GROMACS .gro file of N, CA, C and O in nm:
model
  324
    1MET      N    1  -2.710   0.501   1.153
    1MET     CA    2  -2.668   0.414   1.064
    1MET      C    3  -2.733   0.293   1.019
    1MET      O    4  -2.800   0.224   1.051
    2LYS      N    5  -2.718   0.253   0.895
    2LYS     CA    6  -2.774   0.166   0.826
    2LYS      C    7  -2.669   0.070   0.797
    2LYS      O    8  -2.568   0.102   0.717
    3LEU      N    9  -2.668  -0.072   0.823
    3LEU     CA   10  -2.559  -0.145   0.789
    3LEU      C   11  -2.604  -0.229   0.703
    3LEU      O   12  -2.706  -0.258   0.652
    4SER      N   13  -2.492  -0.267   0.554
    4SER     CA   14  -2.498  -0.388   0.483
    4SER      C   15  -2.577  -0.479   0.520
    4SER      O   16  -2.528  -0.556   0.633
    5ARG      N   17  -2.623  -0.540   0.396
    5ARG     CA   18  -2.691  -0.686   0.471
    5ARG      C   19  -2.577  -0.812   0.486
    5ARG      O   20  -2.571  -0.877   0.556
    6SER      N   21  -2.447  -0.775   0.421
    6SER     CA   22  -2.370  -0.863   0.424
    6SER      C   23  -2.265  -0.804   0.579
    6SER      O   24  -2.231  -0.907   0.638
    7VAL      N   25  -2.254  -0.705   0.583
    7VAL     CA   26  -2.188  -0.654   0.762
    7VAL      C   27  -2.303  -0.734   0.856
    7VAL      O   28  -2.241  -0.803   0.907
    8SER      N   29  -2.387  -0.701   0.868
    8SER     CA   30  -2.521  -0.761   0.910
    8SER      C   31  -2.482  -0.925   0.930
    8SER      O   32  -2.494  -0.964   1.093
    9TRP      N   33  -2.479  -0.976   0.852
    9TRP     CA   34  -2.448  -1.126   0.887
    9TRP      C   35  -2.322  -1.154   0.942
    9TRP      O   36  -2.303  -1.269   0.982
   10PHE      N   37  -2.219  -1.094   0.871
   10PHE     CA   38  -2.080  -1.101   0.934
   10PHE      C   39  -2.113  -1.094   1.041
   10PHE      O   40  -2.045  -1.151   1.213
   11LEU      N   41  -2.165  -0.960   1.150
   11LEU     CA   42  -2.141  -0.907   1.275
   11LEU      C   43  -2.214  -1.041   1.350
   11LEU      O   44  -2.191  -1.091   1.471
   12LEU      N   45  -2.381  -1.088   1.295
   12LEU     CA   46  -2.431  -1.189   1.387
   12LEU      C   47  -2.344  -1.339   1.333
   12LEU      O   48  -2.346  -1.378   1.464
   13ALA      N   49  -2.317  -1.352   1.292
   13ALA     CA   50  -2.223  -1.496   1.260
   13ALA      C   51  -2.142  -1.471   1.375
   13ALA      O   52  -2.077  -1.562   1.480
   14PHE      N   53  -2.058  -1.338   1.404
   14PHE     CA   54  -1.924  -1.342   1.470
   14PHE      C   55  -1.996  -1.349   1.610
   14PHE      O   56  -1.939  -1.405   1.699
   15GLY      N   57  -2.147  -1.305   1.654
   15GLY     CA   58  -2.211  -1.322   1.768
   15GLY      C   59  -2.176  -1.443   1.776
   15GLY      O   60  -2.200  -1.479   1.917
   16VAL      N   61  -2.254  -1.537   1.758
   16VAL     CA   62  -2.303  -1.667   1.761
   16VAL      C   63  -2.121  -1.740   1.765
   16VAL      O   64  -2.157  -1.843   1.856
   17TRP      N   65  -2.033  -1.682   1.723
   17TRP     CA   66  -1.893  -1.794   1.759
   17TRP      C   67  -1.839  -1.766   1.854
   17TRP      O   68  -1.790  -1.835   1.925
   18SER      N   69  -1.873  -1.648   1.916
   18SER     CA   70  -1.831  -1.570   2.047
   18SER      C   71  -1.884  -1.681   2.152
   18SER      O   72  -1.803  -1.712   2.249
   19TRP      N   73  -2.013  -1.690   2.123
   19TRP     CA   74  -2.073  -1.780   2.218
   19TRP      C   75  -2.067  -1.947   2.242
   19TRP      O   76  -2.036  -1.941   2.314
   20PHE      N   77  -2.052  -1.953   2.100
   20PHE     CA   78  -1.978  -2.121   2.106
   20PHE      C   79  -1.812  -2.153   2.169
   20PHE      O   80  -1.784  -2.217   2.256
   21ILE      N   81  -1.755  -2.056   2.129
   21ILE     CA   82  -1.616  -2.028   2.154
   21ILE      C   83  -1.583  -2.027   2.319
   21ILE      O   84  -1.542  -2.078   2.387
   22TRP      N   85  -1.659  -1.886   2.364
   22TRP     CA   86  -1.625  -1.862   2.479
   22TRP      C   87  -1.689  -1.973   2.585
   22TRP      O   88  -1.631  -2.008   2.695
   23ILE      N   89  -1.802  -2.021   2.579
   23ILE     CA   90  -1.898  -2.091   2.639
   23ILE      C   91  -1.795  -2.257   2.671
   23ILE      O   92  -1.763  -2.286   2.746
   24THR      N   93  -1.702  -2.287   2.532
   24THR     CA   94  -1.664  -2.413   2.524
   24THR      C   95  -1.518  -2.380   2.624
   24THR      O   96  -1.442  -2.443   2.691
   25PHE      N   97  -1.448  -2.227   2.600
   25PHE     CA   98  -1.321  -2.195   2.669
   25PHE      C   99  -1.383  -2.216   2.825
   25PHE      O  100  -1.283  -2.275   2.894
   26VAL      N  101  -1.447  -2.165   2.837
   26VAL     CA  102  -1.488  -2.163   2.976
   26VAL      C  103  -1.514  -2.272   3.015
   26VAL      O  104  -1.471  -2.372   3.197
   27LYS      N  105  -1.586  -2.379   2.943
   27LYS     CA  106  -1.590  -2.549   3.047
   27LYS      C  107  -1.486  -2.576   3.080
   27LYS      O  108  -1.455  -2.669   3.117
   28ASN      N  109  -1.389  -2.555   2.936
   28ASN     CA  110  -1.237  -2.629   2.977
   28ASN      C  111  -1.173  -2.600   3.035
   28ASN      O  112  -1.076  -2.639   3.107
   29LEU      N  113  -1.184  -2.454   3.111
   29LEU     CA  114  -1.094  -2.383   3.222
   29LEU      C  115  -1.158  -2.471   3.347
   29LEU      O  116  -1.090  -2.460   3.427
   30TRP      N  117  -1.275  -2.496   3.356
   30TRP     CA  118  -1.340  -2.507   3.453
   30TRP      C  119  -1.302  -2.684   3.466
   30TRP      O  120  -1.278  -2.685   3.598
   31ASN      N  121  -1.282  -2.716   3.424
   31ASN     CA  122  -1.278  -2.890   3.406
   31ASN      C  123  -1.089  -2.889   3.379
   31ASN      O  124  -1.015  -2.979   3.356
   32ASP      N  125  -1.002  -2.792   3.410
   32ASP     CA  126  -0.894  -2.803   3.371
   32ASP      C  127  -0.807  -2.866   3.462
   32ASP      O  128  -0.831  -2.855   3.624
   33GLY      N  129  -0.693  -2.964   3.424
   33GLY     CA  130  -0.670  -3.078   3.487
   33GLY      C  131  -0.492  -3.085   3.509
   33GLY      O  132  -0.452  -3.133   3.559
   34SER      N  133  -0.465  -2.935   3.484
   34SER     CA  134  -0.280  -2.936   3.435
   34SER      C  135  -0.258  -2.853   3.542
   34SER      O  136  -0.120  -2.884   3.547
   35GLY      N  137  -0.307  -2.820   3.624
   35GLY     CA  138  -0.280  -2.725   3.782
   35GLY      C  139  -0.296  -2.592   3.763
   35GLY      O  140  -0.228  -2.515   3.832
   36LEU      N  141  -0.336  -2.508   3.633
   36LEU     CA  142  -0.300  -2.378   3.604
   36LEU      C  143  -0.412  -2.339   3.663
   36LEU      O  144  -0.397  -2.205   3.719
   37ALA      N  145  -0.543  -2.363   3.645
   37ALA     CA  146  -0.654  -2.316   3.689
   37ALA      C  147  -0.645  -2.308   3.849
   37ALA      O  148  -0.736  -2.268   3.917
   38PHE      N  149  -0.597  -2.439   3.889
   38PHE     CA  150  -0.665  -2.503   4.029
   38PHE      C  151  -0.536  -2.508   4.077
   38PHE      O  152  -0.458  -2.607   4.021
   39ASP      N  153  -0.527  -2.496   4.220
   39ASP     CA  154  -0.373  -2.534   4.312
   39ASP      C  155  -0.412  -2.676   4.334
   39ASP      O  156  -0.535  -2.716   4.304
   40ASP      N  157  -0.357  -2.695   4.415
   40ASP     CA  158  -0.304  -2.856   4.487
   40ASP      C  159  -0.446  -2.907   4.567
   40ASP      O  160  -0.514  -2.976   4.578
   41ALA      N  161  -0.526  -2.727   4.634
   41ALA     CA  162  -0.634  -2.742   4.735
   41ALA      C  163  -0.761  -2.753   4.655
   41ALA      O  164  -0.824  -2.755   4.678
   42GLY      N  165  -0.762  -2.754   4.517
   42GLY     CA  166  -0.841  -2.702   4.426
   42GLY      C  167  -0.917  -2.574   4.455
   42GLY      O  168  -1.065  -2.548   4.392
   43GLU      N  169  -0.848  -2.491   4.456
   43GLU     CA  170  -0.862  -2.314   4.470
   43GLU      C  171  -0.831  -2.252   4.348
   43GLU      O  172  -0.750  -2.320   4.283
   44PRO      N  173  -0.933  -2.213   4.280
   44PRO     CA  174  -0.871  -2.100   4.165
   44PRO      C  175  -0.741  -2.052   4.186
   44PRO      O  176  -0.730  -1.958   4.292
   45THR      N  177  -0.695  -2.044   4.107
   45THR     CA  178  -0.569  -1.954   4.060
   45THR      C  179  -0.605  -1.835   4.008
   45THR      O  180  -0.667  -1.834   3.955
   46ALA      N  181  -0.486  -1.712   4.009
   46ALA     CA  182  -0.474  -1.623   3.934
   46ALA      C  183  -0.508  -1.631   3.782
   46ALA      O  184  -0.562  -1.571   3.696
   47TYR      N  185  -0.424  -1.732   3.745
   47TYR     CA  186  -0.477  -1.761   3.570
   47TYR      C  187  -0.632  -1.804   3.548
   47TYR      O  188  -0.653  -1.756   3.464
   48PHE      N  189  -0.663  -1.885   3.621
   48PHE     CA  190  -0.839  -1.900   3.642
   48PHE      C  191  -0.925  -1.758   3.634
   48PHE      O  192  -0.978  -1.778   3.513
   49TRP      N  193  -0.837  -1.671   3.706
   49TRP     CA  194  -0.939  -1.543   3.729
   49TRP      C  195  -0.932  -1.463   3.640
   49TRP      O  196  -1.056  -1.386   3.561
   50VAL      N  197  -0.791  -1.464   3.582
   50VAL     CA  198  -0.757  -1.356   3.505
   50VAL      C  199  -0.849  -1.423   3.324
   50VAL      O  200  -0.896  -1.355   3.251
   51HIS      N  201  -0.817  -1.565   3.298
   51HIS     CA  202  -0.866  -1.603   3.204
   51HIS      C  203  -1.054  -1.601   3.231
   51HIS      O  204  -1.122  -1.612   3.125
   52LEU      N  205  -1.082  -1.653   3.326
   52LEU     CA  206  -1.228  -1.609   3.321
   52LEU      C  207  -1.302  -1.474   3.318
   52LEU      O  208  -1.379  -1.461   3.216
   53LEU      N  209  -1.216  -1.392   3.401
   53LEU     CA  210  -1.243  -1.263   3.319
   53LEU      C  211  -1.276  -1.206   3.171
   53LEU      O  212  -1.316  -1.124   3.091
   54LEU      N  213  -1.136  -1.284   3.112
   54LEU     CA  214  -1.144  -1.275   2.953
   54LEU      C  215  -1.203  -1.298   2.895
   54LEU      O  216  -1.296  -1.257   2.800
   55ALA      N  217  -1.302  -1.455   2.928
   55ALA     CA  218  -1.387  -1.521   2.852
   55ALA      C  219  -1.506  -1.405   2.910
   55ALA      O  220  -1.614  -1.419   2.751
   56ILE      N  221  -1.555  -1.370   2.955
   56ILE     CA  222  -1.669  -1.294   3.010
   56ILE      C  223  -1.715  -1.174   2.892
   56ILE      O  224  -1.776  -1.148   2.882
   57THR      N  225  -1.579  -1.126   2.935
   57THR     CA  226  -1.536  -1.002   2.867
   57THR      C  227  -1.590  -1.014   2.743
   57THR      O  228  -1.670  -0.933   2.626
   58SER      N  229  -1.518  -1.115   2.665
   58SER     CA  230  -1.508  -1.166   2.511
   58SER      C  231  -1.614  -1.160   2.455
   58SER      O  232  -1.728  -1.223   2.371
   59PHE      N  233  -1.747  -1.241   2.576
   59PHE     CA  234  -1.864  -1.288   2.570
   59PHE      C  235  -1.960  -1.231   2.561
   59PHE      O  236  -2.039  -1.177   2.474
   60VAL      N  237  -1.952  -1.134   2.659
   60VAL     CA  238  -2.049  -0.985   2.632
   60VAL      C  239  -2.022  -0.925   2.539
   60VAL      O  240  -2.119  -0.895   2.466
   61LEU      N  241  -1.885  -0.886   2.451
   61LEU     CA  242  -1.875  -0.833   2.360
   61LEU      C  243  -1.921  -0.930   2.234
   61LEU      O  244  -2.013  -0.849   2.140
   62GLY      N  245  -1.906  -1.020   2.202
   62GLY     CA  246  -1.951  -1.091   2.124
   62GLY      C  247  -2.152  -1.124   2.122
   62GLY      O  248  -2.165  -1.063   1.994
   63THR      N  249  -2.207  -1.145   2.253
   63THR     CA  250  -2.330  -1.072   2.284
   63THR      C  251  -2.373  -0.940   2.198
   63THR      O  252  -2.471  -0.955   2.094
   64VAL      N  253  -2.325  -0.866   2.203
   64VAL     CA  254  -2.389  -0.703   2.156
   64VAL      C  255  -2.352  -0.685   2.031
   64VAL      O  256  -2.408  -0.665   1.923
   65ILE      N  257  -2.214  -0.737   1.948
   65ILE     CA  258  -2.206  -0.731   1.814
   65ILE      C  259  -2.276  -0.825   1.758
   65ILE      O  260  -2.323  -0.796   1.655
   66GLY      N  261  -2.339  -0.962   1.844
   66GLY     CA  262  -2.415  -1.038   1.750
   66GLY      C  263  -2.550  -0.935   1.769
   66GLY      O  264  -2.650  -1.010   1.644
   67VAL      N  265  -2.624  -0.909   1.837
   67VAL     CA  266  -2.734  -0.818   1.861
   67VAL      C  267  -2.745  -0.733   1.788
   67VAL      O  268  -2.833  -0.699   1.701
   68ILE      N  269  -2.647  -0.621   1.753
   68ILE     CA  270  -2.658  -0.550   1.644
   68ILE      C  271  -2.596  -0.594   1.498
   68ILE      O  272  -2.756  -0.547   1.434
   69GLY      N  273  -2.551  -0.722   1.470
   69GLY     CA  274  -2.591  -0.808   1.375
   69GLY      C  275  -2.732  -0.825   1.316
   69GLY      O  276  -2.772  -0.815   1.205
   70LEU      N  277  -2.787  -0.879   1.420
   70LEU     CA  278  -2.951  -0.944   1.428
   70LEU      C  279  -3.029  -0.828   1.396
   70LEU      O  280  -3.128  -0.845   1.318
   71ARG      N  281  -2.997  -0.716   1.447
   71ARG     CA  282  -3.111  -0.600   1.427
   71ARG      C  283  -3.088  -0.572   1.275
   71ARG      O  284  -3.165  -0.502   1.203
   72GLY      N  285  -2.931  -0.561   1.203
   72GLY     CA  286  -2.922  -0.543   1.104
   72GLY      C  287  -2.987  -0.631   1.010
   72GLY      O  288  -3.038  -0.577   0.911
   73VAL      N  289  -2.987  -0.787   1.016
   73VAL     CA  290  -3.050  -0.876   0.955
   73VAL      C  291  -3.183  -0.835   0.915
   73VAL      O  292  -3.257  -0.806   0.794
   74ARG      N  293  -3.264  -0.783   1.077
   74ARG     CA  294  -3.354  -0.798   1.018
   74ARG      C  295  -3.415  -0.652   0.956
   74ARG      O  296  -3.556  -0.699   0.871
   75ALA      N  297  -3.357  -0.568   1.014
   75ALA     CA  298  -3.391  -0.442   0.899
   75ALA      C  299  -3.359  -0.439   0.763
   75ALA      O  300  -3.458  -0.366   0.682
   76SER      N  301  -3.275  -0.538   0.743
   76SER     CA  302  -3.287  -0.554   0.556
   76SER      C  303  -3.349  -0.627   0.536
   76SER      O  304  -3.386  -0.586   0.386
   77ARG      N  305  -3.410  -0.658   0.616
   77ARG     CA  306  -3.538  -0.799   0.566
   77ARG      C  307  -3.663  -0.708   0.552
   77ARG      O  308  -3.719  -0.772   0.450
   78THR      N  309  -3.673  -0.623   0.620
   78THR     CA  310  -3.820  -0.546   0.606
   78THR      C  311  -3.790  -0.457   0.506
   78THR      O  312  -3.857  -0.403   0.432
   79THR      N  313  -3.667  -0.386   0.509
   79THR     CA  314  -3.648  -0.301   0.360
   79THR      C  315  -3.684  -0.331   0.193
   79THR      O  316  -3.700  -0.234   0.163
   80HIS      N  317  -3.628  -0.491   0.246
   80HIS     CA  318  -3.610  -0.572   0.086
   80HIS      C  319  -3.677  -0.654   0.060
   80HIS      O  320  -3.678  -0.717  -0.046
   81GLY      N  321  -3.813  -0.629   0.199
   81GLY     CA  322  -3.931  -0.751   0.130
   81GLY      C  323  -3.921  -0.872   0.185
   81GLY      O  324  -3.943  -0.946   0.183
   0.00000   0.00000   0.00000
């Protein structure tokens, strides 16, 4: 399958955005002071584990999408000079 140049750039941008968003989200989750992510004893709650799993899954999918975009960008450069 051949991706257009614009689609490749979009996928690459999505991957970069995903890294930024989900790394920031996990940092904020880890430093949560609202009592949602950690109980009074400092132990992670179900909220923490569910959101960490969501972040990891989204980070992995964003990385895969970004790599597909990067490959498309590279391929379009070699075919278009």
